[in-house]
Amino acid sequence: MIAELYLIDNAVMNILVIRLAAAISGRRVKPVRAVLFASAGAIYALAAASASALMMHWTLKIAGSLILSAVLSFGSVKEYFVGAVSMFAAIFVAGGAVTCVALLASRGFGSLESLSPLTAIAGAFITYLLPYAVRRLRGERANDGEVLELVITNQGQRYSLKAVLDTGNMLIEPISGLPVIVIHSKAREENATIPIPASTVFGDGMLFGFRPDRIELNGKQIDAVVVRAKRGFGDYEALIPPCFIKMQERGEMREDGQAVL
């Protein structure tokens, strides 16, 4: 029974740490993926505690944390590195939260060799709440180059792009009134037939966009027209209009009941 409780406790804490790491890095993790990685980590922890103290060596713990970091989706070594740093930060913060609860619950700040069930639950609850606070802070910094995750699905193809809020992107499709997302992608789009008037420092012109089958921004569905640009935007692949961030803060809904963001 003790082994089962140890396994469950580790799996739950691993999931909470993954949630916190995802919030710190600004990414989304699919629940099934999180459960698989968390369960694998819990099984290793149980095996290490039961078999050999050598398996709990700090070098193996670091290696395990690096493997656990792969739960955060990444497309490059740089993105993996950011995810790994976020994972270590999440482990440090979660461990600190549990330690603080244990210190406050112990007499005279005594021994922390064992945690009572109530102390463990309290620490887990605090870790559960931390992602909300982190995302709140990230939302307040949305105007400061925060990387957003844009997923476009169209004609059976799915593209995941790194996006950034662009306060200068005020493009609107005149008939539907939908905001316009500007992307740079190697994928071709033959059905870009929606005319969108545009005014730049080089003069007035006409852009042509399309409405994908589905658009998701940070895991939530939005509705917009997409325009492809010939030139890139540095480290980013898409420019998001500021209206989506404002709608997120107000919690606005579309007429059909679908959340805007």
mmCIF file of C-alpha atoms in Angstrom:
data_model
loop_
_atom_site.group_PDB
_atom_site.id
_atom_site.type_symbol
_atom_site.label_atom_id
_atom_site.label_comp_id
_atom_site.label_asym_id
_atom_site.label_seq_id
_atom_site.Cartn_x
_atom_site.Cartn_y
_atom_site.Cartn_z
ATOM 1 C CA MET A 1 0.000 0.000 0.000
ATOM 2 C CA ILE A 2 2.870 2.361 0.806
ATOM 3 C CA ALA A 3 4.402 1.749 -2.628
ATOM 4 C CA GLU A 4 1.105 2.575 -4.353
ATOM 5 C CA LEU A 5 0.717 5.809 -2.382
ATOM 6 C CA TYR A 6 4.316 6.770 -3.164
ATOM 7 C CA LEU A 7 3.682 6.129 -6.867
ATOM 8 C CA ILE A 8 0.463 8.143 -6.928
ATOM 9 C CA ASP A 9 1.995 11.012 -4.950
ATOM 10 C CA ASN A 10 4.944 11.267 -7.342
ATOM 11 C CA ALA A 11 2.725 11.050 -10.428
ATOM 12 C CA VAL A 12 0.438 13.813 -9.150
ATOM 13 C CA MET A 13 3.346 16.098 -8.251
ATOM 14 C CA ASN A 14 4.968 15.435 -11.628
ATOM 15 C CA ILE A 15 1.771 16.506 -13.389
ATOM 16 C CA LEU A 16 1.596 19.657 -11.273
ATOM 17 C CA VAL A 17 5.237 20.455 -12.046
ATOM 18 C CA ILE A 18 4.596 19.929 -15.772
ATOM 19 C CA ARG A 19 1.613 22.316 -15.592
ATOM 20 C CA LEU A 20 3.766 24.902 -13.871
ATOM 21 C CA ALA A 21 6.607 24.481 -16.394
ATOM 22 C CA ALA A 22 4.121 24.889 -19.259
ATOM 23 C CA ALA A 23 2.835 28.113 -17.684
ATOM 24 C CA ILE A 24 6.361 29.471 -17.195
ATOM 25 C CA SER A 25 7.357 28.704 -20.795
ATOM 26 C CA GLY A 26 4.009 29.861 -22.203
ATOM 27 C CA ARG A 27 3.266 26.518 -23.860
ATOM 28 C CA ARG A 28 0.434 24.026 -23.805
ATOM 29 C CA VAL A 29 0.805 20.334 -22.955
ATOM 30 C CA LYS A 30 -1.764 17.739 -23.945
ATOM 31 C CA PRO A 31 -3.192 15.949 -20.888
ATOM 32 C CA VAL A 32 -2.399 12.484 -22.238
ATOM 33 C CA ARG A 33 1.212 13.474 -22.891
ATOM 34 C CA ALA A 34 1.529 14.963 -19.404
ATOM 35 C CA VAL A 35 0.100 11.841 -17.771
ATOM 36 C CA LEU A 36 2.472 9.546 -19.696
ATOM 37 C CA PHE A 37 5.585 11.539 -18.779
ATOM 38 C CA ALA A 38 4.447 12.004 -15.181
ATOM 39 C CA SER A 39 3.721 8.296 -14.782
ATOM 40 C CA ALA A 40 7.103 7.342 -16.250
ATOM 41 C CA GLY A 41 8.827 9.682 -13.793
ATOM 42 C CA ALA A 42 6.841 8.267 -10.885
ATOM 43 C CA ILE A 43 7.728 4.692 -11.851
ATOM 44 C CA TYR A 44 11.420 5.612 -11.980
ATOM 45 C CA ALA A 45 11.192 7.308 -8.567
ATOM 46 C CA LEU A 46 9.568 4.215 -7.072
ATOM 47 C CA ALA A 47 12.193 1.937 -8.625
ATOM 48 C CA ALA A 48 14.985 4.196 -7.377
ATOM 49 C CA ALA A 49 13.599 4.259 -3.837
ATOM 50 C CA SER A 50 13.098 0.495 -3.793
ATOM 51 C CA ALA A 51 16.170 -0.768 -5.619
ATOM 52 C CA SER A 52 19.235 1.361 -5.124
ATOM 53 C CA ALA A 53 20.184 4.683 -3.603
ATOM 54 C CA LEU A 54 22.582 5.119 -6.529
ATOM 55 C CA MET A 55 19.584 5.718 -8.802
ATOM 56 C CA MET A 56 18.748 8.794 -6.669
ATOM 57 C CA HIS A 57 22.141 10.406 -7.354
ATOM 58 C CA TRP A 58 21.893 14.105 -8.262
ATOM 59 C CA THR A 59 23.318 13.504 -11.753
ATOM 60 C CA LEU A 60 20.535 11.047 -12.531
ATOM 61 C CA LYS A 61 17.974 13.453 -11.115
ATOM 62 C CA ILE A 62 19.206 16.149 -13.488
ATOM 63 C CA ALA A 63 19.131 13.684 -16.380
ATOM 64 C CA GLY A 64 15.590 12.696 -15.441
ATOM 65 C CA SER A 65 14.533 16.349 -15.354
ATOM 66 C CA LEU A 66 16.013 16.894 -18.807
ATOM 67 C CA ILE A 67 14.054 13.921 -20.121
ATOM 68 C CA LEU A 68 10.903 15.199 -18.422
ATOM 69 C CA SER A 69 11.441 18.535 -20.198
ATOM 70 C CA ALA A 70 10.667 16.794 -23.496
ATOM 71 C CA VAL A 71 7.004 16.817 -22.450
ATOM 72 C CA LEU A 72 6.953 20.484 -23.551
ATOM 73 C CA SER A 73 6.582 20.659 -27.317
ATOM 74 C CA PHE A 74 9.622 22.089 -29.084
ATOM 75 C CA GLY A 75 10.810 22.509 -32.655
ATOM 76 C CA SER A 76 14.438 23.441 -32.116
ATOM 77 C CA VAL A 77 17.312 23.072 -29.674
ATOM 78 C CA LYS A 78 16.682 26.616 -28.457
ATOM 79 C CA GLU A 79 13.039 25.860 -27.692
ATOM 80 C CA TYR A 80 14.037 22.682 -25.855
ATOM 81 C CA PHE A 81 16.563 24.647 -23.811
ATOM 82 C CA VAL A 82 13.865 27.170 -22.833
ATOM 83 C CA GLY A 83 11.584 24.278 -21.888
ATOM 84 C CA ALA A 84 14.318 22.657 -19.806
ATOM 85 C CA VAL A 85 15.001 25.899 -17.928
ATOM 86 C CA SER A 86 11.260 26.265 -17.322
ATOM 87 C CA MET A 87 11.104 22.705 -16.027
ATOM 88 C CA PHE A 88 13.972 23.233 -13.571
ATOM 89 C CA ALA A 89 12.371 26.487 -12.426
ATOM 90 C CA ALA A 90 9.061 24.690 -11.898
ATOM 91 C CA ILE A 91 10.760 21.918 -9.899
ATOM 92 C CA PHE A 92 12.556 24.486 -7.749
ATOM 93 C CA VAL A 93 9.389 26.525 -7.107
ATOM 94 C CA ALA A 94 7.203 23.471 -6.422
ATOM 95 C CA GLY A 95 9.811 21.982 -4.115
ATOM 96 C CA GLY A 96 10.148 25.313 -2.333
ATOM 97 C CA ALA A 97 6.391 25.547 -1.861
ATOM 98 C CA VAL A 98 6.189 22.083 -0.311
ATOM 99 C CA THR A 99 9.225 22.808 1.893
ATOM 100 C CA CYS A 100 7.730 26.066 3.163
ATOM 101 C CA VAL A 101 4.481 24.324 4.050
ATOM 102 C CA ALA A 102 6.419 21.578 5.832
ATOM 103 C CA LEU A 103 8.477 24.125 7.758
ATOM 104 C CA LEU A 104 5.395 25.998 8.882
ATOM 105 C CA ALA A 105 3.676 22.769 9.884
ATOM 106 C CA SER A 106 6.636 21.355 11.819
ATOM 107 C CA ARG A 107 7.320 22.226 15.434
ATOM 108 C CA GLY A 108 10.070 24.754 15.760
ATOM 109 C CA PHE A 109 10.938 24.235 12.093
ATOM 110 C CA GLY A 110 12.163 20.767 12.855
ATOM 111 C CA SER A 111 12.925 17.729 10.758
ATOM 112 C CA LEU A 112 11.578 17.415 7.219
ATOM 113 C CA GLU A 113 12.416 13.763 6.764
ATOM 114 C CA SER A 114 8.769 12.834 6.380
ATOM 115 C CA LEU A 115 5.705 14.775 5.338
ATOM 116 C CA SER A 116 2.278 14.295 6.809
ATOM 117 C CA PRO A 117 -0.550 13.700 4.309
ATOM 118 C CA LEU A 118 -2.088 17.098 5.080
ATOM 119 C CA THR A 119 1.241 18.834 4.498
ATOM 120 C CA ALA A 120 1.731 17.056 1.181
ATOM 121 C CA ILE A 121 -1.811 17.944 0.097
ATOM 122 C CA ALA A 122 -1.328 21.590 1.066
ATOM 123 C CA GLY A 123 1.926 21.765 -0.894
ATOM 124 C CA ALA A 124 0.300 20.128 -3.908
ATOM 125 C CA PHE A 125 -2.616 22.568 -3.737
ATOM 126 C CA ILE A 126 -0.268 25.556 -3.740
ATOM 127 C CA THR A 127 1.602 24.080 -6.717
ATOM 128 C CA TYR A 128 -1.750 23.616 -8.447
ATOM 129 C CA LEU A 129 -2.563 27.321 -8.037
ATOM 130 C CA LEU A 130 0.829 28.637 -9.148
ATOM 131 C CA PRO A 131 0.227 28.268 -12.940
ATOM 132 C CA TYR A 132 -2.768 30.614 -12.694
ATOM 133 C CA ALA A 133 -0.602 33.261 -11.077
ATOM 134 C CA VAL A 134 2.155 32.753 -13.656
ATOM 135 C CA ARG A 135 -0.261 32.999 -16.586
ATOM 136 C CA ARG A 136 -1.752 36.117 -15.039
ATOM 137 C CA LEU A 137 1.674 37.698 -14.932
ATOM 138 C CA ARG A 138 2.391 36.547 -18.485
ATOM 139 C CA GLY A 139 -0.874 38.085 -19.634
ATOM 140 C CA GLU A 140 0.162 41.417 -18.172
ATOM 141 C CA ARG A 141 3.434 41.178 -20.116
ATOM 142 C CA ALA A 142 1.734 40.280 -23.407
ATOM 143 C CA ASN A 143 2.800 43.579 -24.929
ATOM 144 C CA ASP A 144 6.453 42.852 -24.215
ATOM 145 C CA GLY A 145 7.317 40.276 -26.885
ATOM 146 C CA GLU A 146 5.637 37.238 -25.344
ATOM 147 C CA VAL A 147 5.773 34.239 -27.651
ATOM 148 C CA LEU A 148 2.310 32.937 -28.510
ATOM 149 C CA GLU A 149 1.473 29.576 -30.045
ATOM 150 C CA LEU A 150 -0.564 29.818 -33.246
ATOM 151 C CA VAL A 151 -1.938 26.642 -34.841
ATOM 152 C CA ILE A 152 -3.616 26.864 -38.252
ATOM 153 C CA THR A 153 -5.518 23.935 -39.729
ATOM 154 C CA ASN A 154 -6.623 24.180 -43.352
ATOM 155 C CA GLN A 155 -7.377 21.660 -46.093
ATOM 156 C CA GLY A 156 -6.102 18.777 -43.999
ATOM 157 C CA GLN A 157 -2.800 20.493 -43.190
ATOM 158 C CA ARG A 158 -1.813 21.657 -39.716
ATOM 159 C CA TYR A 159 0.812 24.328 -39.121
ATOM 160 C CA SER A 160 2.233 25.379 -35.753
ATOM 161 C CA LEU A 161 3.766 28.863 -35.766
ATOM 162 C CA LYS A 162 5.525 31.072 -33.242
ATOM 163 C CA ALA A 163 3.553 34.300 -32.981
ATOM 164 C CA VAL A 164 3.923 37.637 -31.251
ATOM 165 C CA LEU A 165 1.494 40.424 -30.462
ATOM 166 C CA ASP A 166 1.853 43.293 -32.945
ATOM 167 C CA THR A 167 0.189 46.499 -31.764
ATOM 168 C CA GLY A 168 0.720 47.943 -35.234
ATOM 169 C CA ASN A 169 -1.341 45.249 -36.947
ATOM 170 C CA MET A 170 -4.736 46.946 -37.307
ATOM 171 C CA LEU A 171 -5.768 45.171 -40.511
ATOM 172 C CA ILE A 172 -9.472 44.348 -40.795
ATOM 173 C CA GLU A 173 -11.306 42.377 -43.464
ATOM 174 C CA PRO A 174 -13.923 44.997 -44.474
ATOM 175 C CA ILE A 175 -16.900 42.708 -45.180
ATOM 176 C CA SER A 176 -16.824 40.369 -42.172
ATOM 177 C CA GLY A 177 -15.044 42.808 -39.858
ATOM 178 C CA LEU A 178 -12.647 40.046 -38.787
ATOM 179 C CA PRO A 179 -9.119 40.938 -37.664
ATOM 180 C CA VAL A 180 -6.219 39.832 -39.835
ATOM 181 C CA ILE A 181 -3.307 37.646 -38.760
ATOM 182 C CA VAL A 182 -0.166 38.043 -40.850
ATOM 183 C CA ILE A 183 1.996 34.945 -41.156
ATOM 184 C CA HIS A 184 5.195 33.949 -42.866
ATOM 185 C CA SER A 185 5.274 30.310 -43.888
ATOM 186 C CA LYS A 186 6.871 28.214 -46.608
ATOM 187 C CA ALA A 187 3.569 26.413 -47.123
ATOM 188 C CA ARG A 188 1.653 27.727 -50.152
ATOM 189 C CA GLU A 189 -1.976 28.785 -50.026
ATOM 190 C CA GLU A 190 -3.776 28.790 -53.384
ATOM 191 C CA ASN A 191 -7.146 30.028 -52.059
ATOM 192 C CA ALA A 192 -6.087 33.436 -50.773
ATOM 193 C CA THR A 193 -8.894 35.332 -52.507
ATOM 194 C CA ILE A 194 -10.251 37.646 -49.781
ATOM 195 C CA PRO A 195 -9.216 41.239 -50.587
ATOM 196 C CA ILE A 196 -7.929 43.278 -47.649
ATOM 197 C CA PRO A 197 -7.032 46.971 -48.073
ATOM 198 C CA ALA A 198 -3.696 47.795 -46.501
ATOM 199 C CA SER A 199 -1.862 51.040 -45.928
ATOM 200 C CA THR A 200 1.888 51.123 -45.289
ATOM 201 C CA VAL A 201 4.698 53.662 -45.333
ATOM 202 C CA PHE A 202 5.186 52.699 -48.989
ATOM 203 C CA GLY A 203 1.598 53.563 -49.931
ATOM 204 C CA ASP A 204 -1.818 51.944 -50.174
ATOM 205 C CA GLY A 205 -2.299 48.474 -51.590
ATOM 206 C CA MET A 206 -4.369 45.329 -51.529
ATOM 207 C CA LEU A 207 -3.564 42.101 -49.722
ATOM 208 C CA PHE A 208 -5.316 38.785 -50.253
ATOM 209 C CA GLY A 209 -6.106 36.439 -47.395
ATOM 210 C CA PHE A 210 -8.049 33.288 -46.589
ATOM 211 C CA ARG A 211 -10.107 31.855 -43.726
ATOM 212 C CA PRO A 212 -8.593 28.585 -42.465
ATOM 213 C CA ASP A 213 -10.770 25.719 -41.281
ATOM 214 C CA ARG A 214 -9.566 26.313 -37.717
ATOM 215 C CA ILE A 215 -7.266 28.729 -35.883
ATOM 216 C CA GLU A 216 -6.025 28.230 -32.319
ATOM 217 C CA LEU A 217 -4.097 30.784 -30.306
ATOM 218 C CA ASN A 218 -2.522 29.421 -27.128
ATOM 219 C CA GLY A 219 -4.843 26.422 -27.313
ATOM 220 C CA LYS A 220 -8.102 28.372 -27.738
ATOM 221 C CA GLN A 221 -10.076 28.752 -30.949
ATOM 222 C CA ILE A 222 -10.306 32.166 -32.587
ATOM 223 C CA ASP A 223 -11.780 33.485 -35.815
ATOM 224 C CA ALA A 224 -9.686 35.601 -38.174
ATOM 225 C CA VAL A 225 -8.521 36.067 -41.730
ATOM 226 C CA VAL A 226 -4.957 35.006 -42.504
ATOM 227 C CA VAL A 227 -2.590 36.792 -44.872
ATOM 228 C CA ARG A 228 0.762 35.417 -45.962
ATOM 229 C CA ALA A 229 3.754 37.762 -46.102
ATOM 230 C CA LYS A 230 6.755 37.268 -48.359
ATOM 231 C CA ARG A 231 9.199 38.453 -45.717
ATOM 232 C CA GLY A 232 9.756 37.003 -42.280
ATOM 233 C CA PHE A 233 9.489 38.691 -38.884
ATOM 234 C CA GLY A 234 12.803 37.762 -37.307
ATOM 235 C CA ASP A 235 12.343 35.053 -34.681
ATOM 236 C CA TYR A 236 8.574 34.961 -35.199
ATOM 237 C CA GLU A 237 6.335 33.474 -37.878
ATOM 238 C CA ALA A 238 3.080 35.344 -37.254
ATOM 239 C CA LEU A 239 1.847 38.766 -36.126
ATOM 240 C CA ILE A 240 -1.248 38.736 -33.912
ATOM 241 C CA PRO A 241 -3.598 41.767 -33.737
ATOM 242 C CA PRO A 242 -3.858 43.283 -30.236
ATOM 243 C CA CYS A 243 -7.649 42.818 -30.183
ATOM 244 C CA PHE A 244 -7.269 39.137 -29.284
ATOM 245 C CA ILE A 245 -5.323 39.922 -26.127
ATOM 246 C CA LYS A 246 -7.923 42.520 -25.129
ATOM 247 C CA MET A 247 -10.728 40.027 -25.750
ATOM 248 C CA GLN A 248 -8.897 37.473 -23.614
ATOM 249 C CA GLU A 249 -8.719 39.901 -20.693
ATOM 250 C CA ARG A 250 -12.446 40.695 -20.974
ATOM 251 C CA GLY A 251 -13.454 37.068 -21.610
ATOM 252 C CA GLU A 252 -15.577 38.007 -24.644
ATOM 253 C CA MET A 253 -17.473 35.373 -26.613
ATOM 254 C CA ARG A 254 -18.470 35.083 -30.242
ATOM 255 C CA GLU A 255 -22.142 35.110 -31.197
ATOM 256 C CA ASP A 256 -22.108 31.329 -31.585
ATOM 257 C CA GLY A 257 -20.887 30.918 -27.996
ATOM 258 C CA GLN A 258 -17.297 30.038 -28.926
ATOM 259 C CA ALA A 259 -14.653 31.820 -26.871
ATOM 260 C CA VAL A 260 -12.710 34.319 -28.947
ATOM 261 C CA LEU A 261 -9.562 33.510 -27.012
#
